[in-house]
Coordinates of C-alpha atoms in Angstrom, one line a residue:
X15 CA 0.1 -0.1 -0.3
X16 CA 1.7 3.5 -1.1
X17 CA 1.7 6.3 2.6
X18 CA -1.1 7.7 4.1
X19 CA 0.2 11.0 2.5
X20 CA 0.7 10.1 -0.9
X21 CA -3.4 8.0 -1.2
X22 CA -4.7 11.8 -0.1
X23 CA -3.1 12.9 -2.8
X24 CA -5.2 11.3 -5.0
X25 CA -8.3 10.5 -3.4
X26 CA -9.9 13.6 -5.2
X27 CA -9.5 11.6 -8.0
X28 CA -12.8 9.5 -9.0
X29 CA -13.2 5.6 -8.3
X30 CA -13.7 5.0 -11.3
X31 CA -9.6 5.9 -12.1
X32 CA -8.4 3.1 -9.8
X33 CA -6.9 1.0 -12.2
X34 CA -8.1 -2.9 -10.2
X35 CA -5.6 -5.7 -10.1
X36 CA -7.3 -8.7 -11.0
X37 CA -10.0 -9.3 -13.6
X38 CA -13.1 -8.2 -12.8
X39 CA -15.4 -11.3 -12.1
X40 CA -18.3 -9.7 -14.6
X41 CA -18.3 -7.6 -17.3
X42 CA -19.7 -4.1 -16.7
X43 CA -22.4 -1.9 -18.4
X44 CA -22.2 1.2 -20.4
X45 CA -23.2 2.7 -17.0
X46 CA -20.2 1.2 -14.8
X47 CA -23.1 -1.0 -13.2
X48 CA -22.6 -4.8 -13.3
X49 CA -24.8 -6.2 -15.9
X50 CA -26.1 -9.8 -14.1
X51 CA -26.2 -7.9 -10.8
X52 CA -28.0 -4.3 -11.1
X53 CA -31.0 -3.9 -8.8
X54 CA -34.2 -3.2 -10.8
X55 CA -34.8 1.0 -10.6
X56 CA -35.5 3.9 -13.0
X57 CA -32.2 5.8 -14.1
X58 CA -32.1 8.4 -11.4
X59 CA -31.9 6.4 -8.7
X60 CA -29.2 4.5 -10.4
X61 CA -27.3 7.2 -10.8
X62 CA -27.8 8.1 -7.4
X63 CA -26.6 5.4 -6.2
X64 CA -23.4 5.5 -8.1
X65 CA -23.2 8.6 -7.0
X66 CA -22.8 7.9 -3.2
X67 CA -21.2 4.6 -4.0
X68 CA -18.5 7.7 -5.3
X69 CA -18.3 9.3 -2.4
X70 CA -18.0 6.8 -0.6
X71 CA -15.0 6.0 -1.4
X72 CA -13.4 9.1 0.8
X73 CA -12.8 8.8 4.6
X74 CA -15.0 10.4 6.6
X75 CA -12.0 11.9 8.7
X76 CA -11.0 13.2 4.9
X77 CA -13.9 15.6 4.8
X78 CA -12.9 15.8 0.8
X79 CA -15.0 16.1 -1.7
X80 CA -13.8 13.8 -4.5
X81 CA -15.0 16.6 -7.2
X82 CA -13.0 19.5 -5.5
X83 CA -10.3 20.1 -8.2
X84 CA -7.0 20.0 -6.6
X85 CA -6.4 22.9 -8.1
X86 CA -9.4 26.0 -6.8
X87 CA -11.8 27.6 -8.8
X88 CA -10.7 30.5 -7.8
X89 CA -6.7 30.1 -8.5
X90 CA -7.5 29.1 -12.5
X91 CA -9.9 31.4 -13.1
X92 CA -7.3 33.8 -11.9
X93 CA -4.4 32.0 -14.1
X94 CA -6.5 32.0 -16.9
X95 CA -7.7 35.8 -16.7
X96 CA -4.0 36.7 -16.9
X97 CA -3.2 34.1 -19.6
X98 CA -6.4 35.7 -21.2
X99 CA -5.0 39.6 -20.4
X100 CA -2.1 38.6 -21.5
X101 CA -3.3 37.6 -25.3
X102 CA -5.6 40.0 -25.6
X103 CA -2.1 43.2 -25.5
X104 CA 0.6 40.8 -27.0
X105 CA -1.6 38.6 -29.7
X106 CA -1.1 40.1 -33.1
X107 CA -4.3 40.0 -35.8
X108 CA -3.9 36.7 -37.5
X109 CA -6.7 36.4 -39.9
X110 CA -8.2 39.3 -42.7
X111 CA -11.5 38.6 -41.9
X112 CA -11.1 39.6 -38.0
X113 CA -10.2 42.6 -38.9
X114 CA -12.2 43.9 -42.3
X115 CA -15.3 42.2 -41.5
X116 CA -15.4 42.9 -37.3
X117 CA -12.5 45.2 -36.4
X118 CA -13.8 47.9 -39.3
X119 CA -17.6 47.0 -39.0
X120 CA -17.8 47.6 -35.0
X121 CA -15.3 50.5 -35.8
X122 CA -17.9 52.4 -37.8
X123 CA -20.5 52.0 -34.5
X124 CA -18.4 53.6 -32.1
X125 CA -17.0 55.8 -34.1
X126 CA -18.9 56.7 -37.3
X127 CA -17.0 55.4 -39.6
X128 CA -14.9 52.4 -40.9
X129 CA -14.5 50.2 -44.1
X130 CA -18.0 47.9 -44.9
X131 CA -17.2 44.2 -47.0
X132 CA -19.4 42.5 -48.9
X133 CA -21.1 40.6 -46.7
X134 CA -22.1 43.8 -45.2
X135 CA -24.0 45.0 -47.6
X136 CA -27.8 44.3 -48.0
X137 CA -27.9 42.3 -51.0
X138 CA -25.9 39.6 -48.9
X139 CA -27.1 39.7 -45.4
X140 CA -24.4 37.5 -44.6
X141 CA -23.2 39.2 -41.8
X142 CA -25.0 40.4 -38.4
X143 CA -24.9 43.4 -36.4
X144 CA -26.5 41.9 -33.6
X145 CA -23.5 39.9 -32.8
X146 CA -21.2 43.6 -33.0
X147 CA -23.2 45.1 -30.7
X148 CA -22.8 42.7 -28.3
X149 CA -18.8 44.0 -28.3
X150 CA -19.9 47.8 -29.3
X151 CA -21.8 48.3 -26.6
X152 CA -19.5 48.8 -23.8
X153 CA -17.2 50.3 -26.3
X154 CA -19.7 52.8 -27.1
X155 CA -20.1 54.1 -24.2
X156 CA -16.0 54.0 -22.7
X157 CA -16.2 56.6 -26.0
X158 CA -18.8 58.7 -25.0
X159 CA -18.0 58.6 -21.5
X160 CA -14.0 59.2 -21.9
X161 CA -13.7 60.6 -25.1
X162 CA -10.4 58.2 -25.5
X163 CA -7.7 57.1 -27.6
X164 CA -8.9 54.8 -30.6
X165 CA -6.4 52.2 -29.5
X166 CA -8.0 52.3 -26.1
X167 CA -11.3 51.0 -26.6
X168 CA -9.7 48.4 -29.4
X169 CA -7.6 46.9 -26.2
X170 CA -10.3 47.5 -24.1
X171 CA -12.4 45.4 -26.2
X172 CA -9.6 42.1 -26.6
X173 CA -9.4 42.6 -22.5
X174 CA -13.2 42.3 -22.3
X175 CA -13.1 38.8 -25.0
X176 CA -9.8 37.6 -22.7
X177 CA -12.0 38.1 -19.8
X178 CA -14.9 36.6 -21.1
X179 CA -12.9 33.1 -22.6
X180 CA -11.7 32.9 -18.7
X181 CA -15.2 32.7 -17.8
X182 CA -16.2 30.0 -20.2
X183 CA -12.1 28.2 -19.3
X184 CA -13.5 28.3 -15.5
X185 CA -17.1 26.7 -16.1
X186 CA -15.4 23.8 -18.2
X187 CA -12.6 22.7 -15.9
X188 CA -14.4 22.5 -13.6
X189 CA -17.4 20.4 -15.5
X190 CA -14.1 18.6 -16.4
X191 CA -13.0 17.7 -12.5
X192 CA -16.9 16.1 -11.9
X193 CA -17.2 14.5 -15.3
X194 CA -13.3 12.9 -16.2
X195 CA -11.7 13.3 -13.0
X196 CA -9.3 15.4 -11.1
X197 CA -5.8 14.3 -12.8
X198 CA -7.4 14.9 -16.1
X199 CA -8.7 18.0 -15.3
X200 CA -5.2 19.6 -14.2
X201 CA -3.8 18.9 -17.2
X202 CA -5.7 20.6 -19.2
X203 CA -5.9 23.6 -16.9
X204 CA -1.7 23.3 -18.2
X205 CA -2.4 22.7 -21.5
X206 CA -5.0 25.0 -21.7
X207 CA -2.4 28.2 -20.2
X208 CA 0.1 26.5 -22.6
X209 CA -2.0 26.6 -26.1
X210 CA -0.1 28.7 -28.7
X211 CA -4.1 27.9 -30.3
X212 CA -6.2 29.5 -27.7
X213 CA -3.6 32.6 -26.9
X214 CA -4.0 33.2 -30.8
X215 CA -8.1 32.7 -30.5
X216 CA -9.4 33.8 -26.9
X217 CA -9.0 37.3 -27.7
X218 CA -10.2 37.7 -31.3
X219 CA -13.3 39.4 -32.3
X220 CA -15.0 36.5 -34.4
X221 CA -17.6 34.3 -35.0
X222 CA -15.9 30.7 -34.4
X223 CA -14.2 32.6 -31.4
X224 CA -17.6 33.6 -29.6
X225 CA -19.0 29.6 -31.1
X226 CA -15.6 28.3 -28.7
X227 CA -16.7 30.7 -25.5
X228 CA -20.6 29.5 -25.2
X229 CA -20.4 25.8 -27.3
X230 CA -17.8 24.6 -24.7
X231 CA -19.5 26.0 -22.0
X232 CA -22.4 24.7 -23.5
X233 CA -20.6 20.6 -23.3
X234 CA -19.8 21.7 -19.8
X235 CA -23.1 22.1 -18.6
X236 CA -24.1 19.5 -20.9
X237 CA -21.7 17.3 -18.7
X238 CA -22.4 18.1 -15.5
X239 CA -26.7 17.1 -17.0
X240 CA -27.6 20.6 -17.1
X241 CA -29.9 20.0 -20.4
X242 CA -31.9 22.9 -20.2
X243 CA -28.9 25.2 -19.6
X244 CA -26.7 23.1 -22.8
X245 CA -29.6 23.5 -25.4
X246 CA -29.4 27.0 -24.2
X247 CA -26.0 27.9 -24.6
X248 CA -25.6 26.4 -27.9
X249 CA -28.1 28.0 -29.7
X250 CA -26.8 31.4 -28.8
X251 CA -23.4 30.2 -30.3
X252 CA -24.8 28.9 -33.2
X253 CA -27.2 31.8 -33.6
X254 CA -25.4 34.9 -32.5
X255 CA -21.5 33.5 -32.6
X256 CA -21.5 31.1 -36.0
X257 CA -24.1 29.0 -37.1
X258 CA -21.4 25.7 -38.0
X259 CA -21.5 25.7 -34.1
X260 CA -24.2 23.8 -33.7
X261 CA -22.7 21.3 -34.8
X262 CA -20.5 20.7 -31.9
X263 CA -24.2 20.7 -30.4
X264 CA -25.3 17.2 -32.7
X265 CA -24.4 14.4 -29.9
X266 CA -26.0 16.0 -27.1
X267 CA -29.3 16.0 -28.7
X268 CA -29.2 12.5 -29.9
X269 CA -27.8 11.7 -26.3
X270 CA -31.0 13.6 -24.9
X271 CA -32.8 12.2 -27.3
X272 CA -32.1 8.6 -27.9
X273 CA -30.8 7.6 -24.8
X274 CA -33.1 10.0 -21.7
X275 CA -35.6 10.5 -24.2
X276 CA -36.0 13.4 -22.9
X277 CA -38.1 15.0 -26.0
X278 CA -40.0 17.9 -23.9
X279 CA -36.5 19.0 -22.5
X280 CA -35.5 19.2 -25.9
X281 CA -38.2 20.7 -27.9
X282 CA -39.1 23.3 -24.8
X283 CA -36.0 24.5 -24.3
X284 CA -35.7 24.2 -28.4
X285 CA -38.0 26.7 -29.3
X286 CA -37.6 28.7 -25.9
X287 CA -33.7 29.3 -27.0
X288 CA -34.4 29.9 -30.4
X289 CA -37.4 32.3 -29.5
X290 CA -34.8 34.1 -26.6
X291 CA -32.0 34.9 -29.4
X292 CA -33.1 34.6 -33.0
X293 CA -36.3 37.4 -32.6
X294 CA -34.1 40.3 -31.4
X295 CA -31.7 39.1 -33.7
X296 CA -33.7 39.0 -37.1
X297 CA -35.4 42.6 -35.5
X298 CA -32.2 44.1 -35.2
X299 CA -30.4 43.5 -38.4
X300 CA -33.7 43.9 -40.1
X301 CA -33.1 47.8 -38.4
X302 CA -30.1 48.0 -39.8
X303 CA -30.3 46.7 -43.5
X304 CA -33.1 47.7 -43.9
X305 CA -34.7 44.5 -45.1
X306 CA -35.6 42.0 -43.4
X307 CA -33.1 39.5 -42.9
X308 CA -31.6 36.1 -40.6
X309 CA -27.7 36.4 -40.8
X310 CA -27.7 32.2 -39.6
X311 CA -29.3 31.5 -42.1
X312 CA -28.0 34.0 -45.4
X313 CA -24.3 32.6 -44.6
X314 CA -25.6 28.7 -44.7
X315 CA -27.4 29.4 -47.9
X316 CA -23.9 31.2 -49.2
X317 CA -21.5 28.0 -48.2
X318 CA -23.7 25.3 -48.9
X319 CA -25.9 26.0 -51.6
X320 CA -24.4 28.2 -53.9
X321 CA -23.0 27.1 -57.1
X322 CA -19.1 28.5 -55.8
X323 CA -19.6 29.0 -51.5
X324 CA -16.2 30.1 -50.1
X325 CA -14.2 28.1 -52.6
X326 CA -13.2 30.5 -54.5
X327 CA -11.8 32.5 -51.6
X328 CA -9.2 29.3 -52.0
X329 CA -8.4 25.4 -51.1
X330 CA -5.7 23.1 -49.2
X331 CA -5.1 19.3 -48.7
X332 CA -6.4 18.3 -45.1
X333 CA -2.2 18.4 -43.9
X334 CA -3.2 22.6 -43.9
X335 CA -5.0 21.2 -40.6
X336 CA -2.4 18.7 -39.9
X337 CA 0.0 21.6 -39.7
X338 CA -1.6 24.0 -38.0
X339 CA -2.9 21.7 -35.3
X340 CA 0.5 21.6 -34.7
X341 CA 1.5 24.3 -34.5
X342 CA -0.8 25.5 -32.1
X343 CA -0.7 22.5 -29.6
X344 CA 2.2 21.0 -30.8
X345 CA 2.0 17.4 -29.2
X346 CA -0.6 18.2 -27.2
X347 CA -2.1 17.8 -31.0
X348 CA -0.7 14.8 -32.0
X349 CA -2.0 13.2 -28.3
X350 CA -5.5 14.3 -29.1
X351 CA -6.1 12.9 -33.4
X352 CA -5.0 9.3 -31.1
X353 CA -7.1 9.0 -28.7
X354 CA -10.2 7.0 -30.0
X355 CA -7.4 3.9 -30.1
X356 CA -5.7 4.8 -27.5
X357 CA -9.4 4.2 -25.7
X358 CA -9.4 0.7 -27.1
X359 CA -5.7 -0.3 -26.4
X360 CA -7.2 1.0 -22.5
X361 CA -10.7 -1.0 -23.0
X362 CA -8.4 -4.0 -24.4
X363 CA -5.4 -3.9 -21.9
X364 CA -6.9 -2.4 -18.5
X365 CA -9.5 -4.5 -16.2
X366 CA -10.9 -1.3 -15.6
X367 CA -14.2 0.0 -16.0
X368 CA -15.4 0.4 -19.6
X369 CA -16.9 3.4 -18.4
X370 CA -13.7 6.4 -16.5
X371 CA -16.0 9.2 -16.6
X372 CA -19.5 10.1 -14.3
X373 CA -22.7 10.4 -16.4
X374 CA -21.4 8.8 -19.9
X375 CA -18.6 7.1 -21.6
X376 CA -16.1 8.3 -24.0
X377 CA -17.5 8.1 -27.0
X378 CA -20.6 10.4 -26.1
X379 CA -18.9 13.3 -24.3
X380 CA -16.0 13.1 -26.9
X381 CA -17.4 12.6 -30.0
X382 CA -18.0 16.9 -31.0
X383 CA -14.6 17.4 -31.3
X384 CA -14.1 14.5 -34.1
X385 CA -17.3 14.8 -35.1
X386 CA -16.0 18.5 -36.3
X387 CA -12.9 17.3 -37.6
X388 CA -14.6 15.0 -39.4
X389 CA -16.6 17.1 -41.3
X390 CA -14.0 20.6 -41.8
X391 CA -11.1 17.8 -42.6
X392 CA -13.5 17.8 -46.0
X393 CA -14.4 21.0 -46.7
X394 CA -11.6 21.9 -49.6
X395 CA -11.8 25.1 -48.5
X396 CA -9.6 25.7 -45.0
X397 CA -8.7 28.3 -42.2
X398 CA -7.8 28.5 -39.3
X399 CA -10.5 30.6 -37.7
X400 CA -12.7 27.2 -38.4
X401 CA -11.2 24.9 -35.5
X402 CA -11.4 27.8 -32.9
X403 CA -14.7 26.4 -31.7
X404 CA -13.4 23.1 -30.8
X405 CA -9.7 24.2 -29.3
X406 CA -10.4 23.9 -25.3
X407 CA -12.0 20.2 -26.8
X408 CA -7.5 19.0 -28.8
X409 CA -7.1 19.6 -25.3
X410 CA -9.2 17.6 -23.1
X411 CA -8.8 15.0 -26.1
X412 CA -4.8 16.0 -25.2
X413 CA -5.1 14.7 -21.7
X414 CA -7.0 12.2 -21.6
X415 CA -5.1 10.4 -24.1
X416 CA -2.4 11.2 -21.6
X417 CA -4.0 9.5 -18.4
X418 CA -4.4 6.0 -20.9
X419 CA -0.7 6.3 -21.2
X420 CA -0.7 6.6 -17.6
X421 CA -2.9 3.8 -17.2
X422 CA -1.7 1.4 -19.6
X423 CA 2.1 2.1 -18.0
X424 CA 0.5 1.0 -14.6
X425 CA -1.3 -2.6 -16.0
X426 CA 2.6 -3.1 -17.9
X427 CA 4.5 -2.0 -14.8
X428 CA 2.1 -4.2 -12.4
X429 CA 2.6 -7.0 -14.5
X430 CA 6.4 -7.4 -14.7
X431 CA 6.9 -6.1 -10.7
X432 CA 4.5 -7.3 -9.6
X433 CA 3.2 -4.8 -7.5
X434 CA 0.6 -5.0 -4.2
X435 CA -3.2 -4.0 -4.9
X436 CA -4.4 -0.8 -3.4
X437 CA -1.6 1.1 -5.6
X438 CA -3.2 3.8 -6.9
X439 CA -1.8 4.6 -10.8
X440 CA -0.9 7.9 -10.1
X441 CA 1.9 7.3 -7.9
X442 CA 3.7 5.3 -10.8
X443 CA 3.4 7.4 -13.5
X444 CA 3.8 10.9 -13.3
X445 CA 6.3 11.2 -14.7
X446 CA 4.8 10.8 -17.8
X447 CA 2.7 13.6 -17.2
X448 CA 5.7 15.7 -16.0
X449 CA 7.3 14.9 -19.2
X450 CA 4.6 16.1 -21.7
X451 CA 3.3 19.0 -19.9
X452 CA 7.1 20.7 -19.7
X453 CA 7.4 20.0 -23.2
X454 CA 4.3 21.2 -24.3
X455 CA 4.9 24.3 -22.5
X456 CA 8.4 25.1 -24.0
X457 CA 7.3 24.6 -27.6
X458 CA 3.8 26.9 -26.7
X459 CA 6.3 29.4 -24.8
X460 CA 8.7 29.4 -28.0
X461 CA 5.5 29.5 -30.8
X462 CA 4.0 32.7 -28.8
X463 CA 7.2 34.2 -28.7
X464 CA 8.0 33.0 -32.0
X465 CA 5.0 35.1 -33.3
X466 CA 4.5 38.1 -31.4
X467 CA 8.8 38.4 -32.9
X468 CA 8.1 37.5 -36.1
X469 CA 4.4 39.7 -37.1
X470 CA 3.3 42.0 -34.8
X471 CA 5.5 45.3 -36.2
X472 CA 2.2 45.9 -38.6
X473 CA 0.4 46.7 -35.7
X474 CA 3.3 48.2 -33.2
X475 CA 4.2 49.9 -36.8
X476 CA 0.4 52.5 -37.0
X477 CA 1.3 53.1 -33.3
X478 CA 3.8 55.7 -35.0
X479 CA 1.3 57.9 -36.6
X480 CA 0.2 58.6 -33.2
X481 CA 3.3 60.8 -31.9
X482 CA 2.2 62.3 -35.7
X483 CA -0.5 64.1 -34.0
X484 CA 2.0 65.3 -31.1
X485 CA 4.5 67.5 -33.6
X486 CA 3.1 70.8 -35.3
X487 CA 2.7 69.3 -38.6
X488 CA -0.8 68.3 -37.4
X489 CA -4.0 68.7 -39.0
X490 CA -7.1 68.6 -37.1
X491 CA -8.9 69.6 -39.8
X492 CA -7.3 68.0 -42.4
X493 CA -8.5 64.4 -43.6
X494 CA -4.8 61.9 -43.8
X495 CA -5.0 58.8 -46.3
X496 CA -2.7 56.0 -45.3
X497 CA -2.5 54.4 -48.3
X498 CA -1.7 50.4 -48.7
X499 CA -0.8 48.0 -51.2
X500 CA 0.1 44.1 -51.4
X501 CA 0.2 44.5 -47.5
X502 CA -3.3 44.9 -47.4
X503 CA -4.4 41.6 -45.4
X504 CA -1.9 43.0 -42.4
X505 CA -3.9 46.2 -42.1
X506 CA -4.6 46.1 -37.9
X507 CA -7.0 48.9 -38.6
X508 CA -8.7 51.4 -37.7
X509 CA -8.5 52.0 -34.2
X510 CA -5.0 52.4 -34.4
X511 CA -4.9 55.5 -36.0
X512 CA -4.9 58.0 -33.8
X513 CA -8.0 60.4 -34.8
X514 CA -11.4 60.4 -37.2
X515 CA -9.3 62.1 -39.6
X516 CA -7.7 59.3 -40.5
X517 CA -8.9 57.2 -43.4
X518 CA -7.0 53.6 -44.9
X519 CA -6.4 53.7 -48.9
X520 CA -6.3 50.9 -51.3
X521 CA -3.5 50.7 -54.1
X522 CA -3.3 48.5 -56.8
X523 CA -2.1 45.8 -56.5
X524 CA -0.6 42.7 -57.8
X525 CA -4.1 41.6 -56.3
X526 CA -6.7 40.4 -57.3
X527 CA -9.7 40.0 -55.1
X528 CA -12.8 42.5 -53.6
X529 CA -11.3 44.5 -50.8
X530 CA -14.1 46.3 -49.0
X531 CA -14.6 50.3 -49.4
X532 CA -15.8 52.8 -46.9
X533 CA -19.0 53.0 -45.6
X534 CA -21.0 56.2 -47.1
X535 CA -21.4 59.3 -44.9
X536 CA -24.8 60.3 -43.4
X537 CA -27.8 58.1 -41.7
X538 CA -28.7 54.7 -42.9
X539 CA -26.1 54.3 -44.6
X540 CA -25.5 50.1 -43.3
X541 CA -28.8 49.9 -46.2
X542 CA -26.8 51.3 -49.3
X543 CA -26.7 48.8 -52.0
X544 CA -23.3 49.2 -53.5
X545 CA -23.5 48.4 -57.3
X546 CA -19.2 47.3 -56.9
X547 CA -19.5 45.1 -54.2
X548 CA -20.4 41.3 -55.5
X549 CA -19.5 37.8 -53.7
X550 CA -17.9 36.1 -56.9
X551 CA -14.0 38.2 -54.7
X552 CA -14.3 39.4 -57.9
X553 CA -12.1 43.3 -58.4
X554 CA -13.6 46.7 -58.7
X555 CA -11.7 49.4 -59.5
X556 CA -14.0 51.7 -57.4
X557 CA -11.8 50.3 -54.0
X558 CA -8.1 51.1 -55.7
X559 CA -7.5 55.9 -54.8
X560 CA -4.2 57.9 -56.2
X561 CA -1.3 57.3 -55.5
X562 CA -0.6 61.1 -55.7
X563 CA -3.3 62.0 -52.6
X564 CA -1.6 59.2 -50.5
X565 CA 0.0 60.6 -47.2
X566 CA 1.0 58.1 -46.3
X567 CA 2.1 54.7 -46.9
X568 CA 2.5 51.5 -45.5
X569 CA 4.7 48.6 -47.4
X570 CA 6.7 46.1 -46.4
X571 CA 9.9 45.2 -47.9
X572 CA 10.9 42.1 -49.3
X573 CA 13.3 43.0 -51.7
X574 CA 11.0 41.6 -55.1
X575 CA 9.5 43.9 -56.9
X576 CA 6.6 44.2 -59.5
X577 CA 5.8 47.2 -61.4
X578 CA 2.4 47.7 -59.3
X579 CA 4.5 46.4 -56.0
X580 CA 7.4 48.5 -56.2
X581 CA 10.6 49.6 -53.2
X582 CA 8.4 53.0 -52.2
X583 CA 11.3 53.2 -49.8
X584 CA 13.1 54.2 -52.7
X585 CA 11.6 56.4 -53.9
X586 CA 13.1 59.1 -51.6
X587 CA 12.1 61.7 -53.5
X588 CA 9.0 61.3 -52.6
X589 CA 8.7 59.5 -48.7
X590 CA 10.7 59.8 -45.8
X591 CA 10.7 56.6 -43.2
X592 CA 8.9 57.9 -40.1
X593 CA 8.9 53.8 -38.5
X594 CA 10.6 50.5 -39.7
X595 CA 10.1 47.2 -37.9
X596 CA 11.1 44.6 -38.7
X597 CA 8.8 41.7 -40.6
X598 CA 9.5 37.6 -41.8
X599 CA 10.4 36.1 -44.7
X600 CA 8.7 33.4 -44.9
X601 CA 10.5 32.1 -48.0
X602 CA 13.7 33.0 -47.2
X603 CA 13.5 31.2 -43.2
X604 CA 14.1 28.1 -42.3
X605 CA 9.8 26.1 -41.6
X606 CA 10.9 25.2 -38.0
X607 CA 12.8 27.4 -37.3
X608 CA 11.1 30.5 -38.5
X609 CA 8.0 28.3 -36.3
X610 CA 9.0 27.5 -32.9
X611 CA 12.3 30.2 -31.2
X612 CA 15.5 29.3 -30.7
X613 CA 17.4 30.8 -29.2
X614 CA 20.9 30.5 -30.6
X615 CA 19.8 29.4 -33.5
X616 CA 16.8 30.4 -34.6
X617 CA 18.6 33.8 -35.6
X618 CA 20.8 31.6 -38.3
X619 CA 18.1 30.6 -40.0
X620 CA 15.6 33.1 -40.6
X621 CA 15.7 36.1 -42.5
X622 CA 13.4 39.3 -42.0
X623 CA 12.3 42.1 -44.1
X624 CA 11.3 45.7 -43.3
X625 CA 7.8 47.2 -42.6
X626 CA 8.0 50.5 -43.2
X627 CA 5.6 53.8 -41.8
X628 CA 6.8 56.5 -44.9
X629 CA 5.8 59.9 -44.5
X630 CA 5.1 62.1 -48.1
X631 CA 7.7 65.0 -47.7
X632 CA 6.3 67.6 -50.1
X633 CA 2.0 67.4 -52.1
X634 CA 2.5 66.9 -55.8
X635 CA -0.1 69.1 -56.0
X636 CA 2.3 71.9 -54.0
X637 CA 0.7 72.2 -50.4

């Protein structure tokens, strides 16, 4: 037997995590009960009896709660908040869709001007203003009351998103500890804190991140059998966030209808949730677009039922998600992918109960992740943000895989070294968990540092315009045109301009797709249908600006030039360099060492170009 102190450390883990030294006398059913000896009675009585049995395994003298995390909920919440605030401050905007489809319309709502994409045209109505208002209302009041610099509104919204993500993670942490065990909860906590994927997605102003907050909250409620709350959170995730996030709720619905046969709860709360969320959403969006609009239906129709769909924006092989998953979760991603196989091996090798969770077998409780991967791996058009809603599940499945490896290792060790009965498997296998945690943490920190170092320049560069506002040359009554060419997709948003009299302008480049345009001035600008928008990603000359009227110019000099993409910084008669920062040139850098920072090695195998903010020396019209 292990010493009492060791037993006390692990007694909070549920009895289901205990490795049995001998083969059980009879096969165990899905509920963890002996099929032949199970007494008659309804399901609630069986579940109540099972909970009492688990609780009774804890010595009375310890007064321990078998489902109380060893890392307290308040402590976990503080660490989550700290990690998410770090993301709010240091994460860069990796997706131009986030800038132009969300930050720019939000800037319009708060400050009265911003760029509009074709998705916000009343002709298409693919994006919802209701979603923006949830983020925009706090920023709007902040602006009206304190009149801060726009950049402060940007970071205030980001911090708000990070705090919301931390609330979700606290709820999920508690649920994981109850449903899967304290040990898995601890592993999940560490994996989440140092996950690059969570660093990127937790504070992104994207519906897929919003769906992650509420979709994973729905799963946490489901694992605790709060079905009404789970349905309501799923509705918020799918309607206010991203309609495809309803896929996460499919296993929940099937379990409720087929296993529980509780049609009343499903129908009742589906109607309540739909009415509570959809009716106000339709009313708000109809007001903004000037016609009856239900954005979730429009986006599903465009992506699924149109002849072209999203594939016109590019297609990728399955390897895209494999590589992307490794960059965002390193070895945890690989562990999560192999979990189904490991669970089968665990069932065959380890003589424990066939289900090691409190309420559901693994094939039900973890189905949302693998259903999501199955559907989105099959789609030709792939983007990193499409996996955001299931990012916490990747950490969870990775944690369960580590636990399975520990259980299997301990089983073999028992057989070889004849370990006495009653010894807990964690007493002999914690080194496995520690190795994985240390490795994933180091890889995660290395990746985060690499992202900041290599790609944060555009956000830092735009802040230099705030210095210009403080100079005598600044005229508050003049509109300043900040031009950008081939690097339009790296623009971080109008919140980085120091005042309302700055405007982003597009120069013609080798890009031949659809660019956004400014909302028109005056009332009801969101209801105006523009002839230059289309849903085919076709270029329109209306979006381009006259080079001679540019006051500032943002350009990345990577050593490749064409007639439409010259080296503007070398036109010294026209421009002076206000600020220049290094930015990675991927084609000239080692693939692995540009992805992960390795001290004393990375700098010798990567190459940077100059990301320049240029200021016009003299106006060509004589001013």
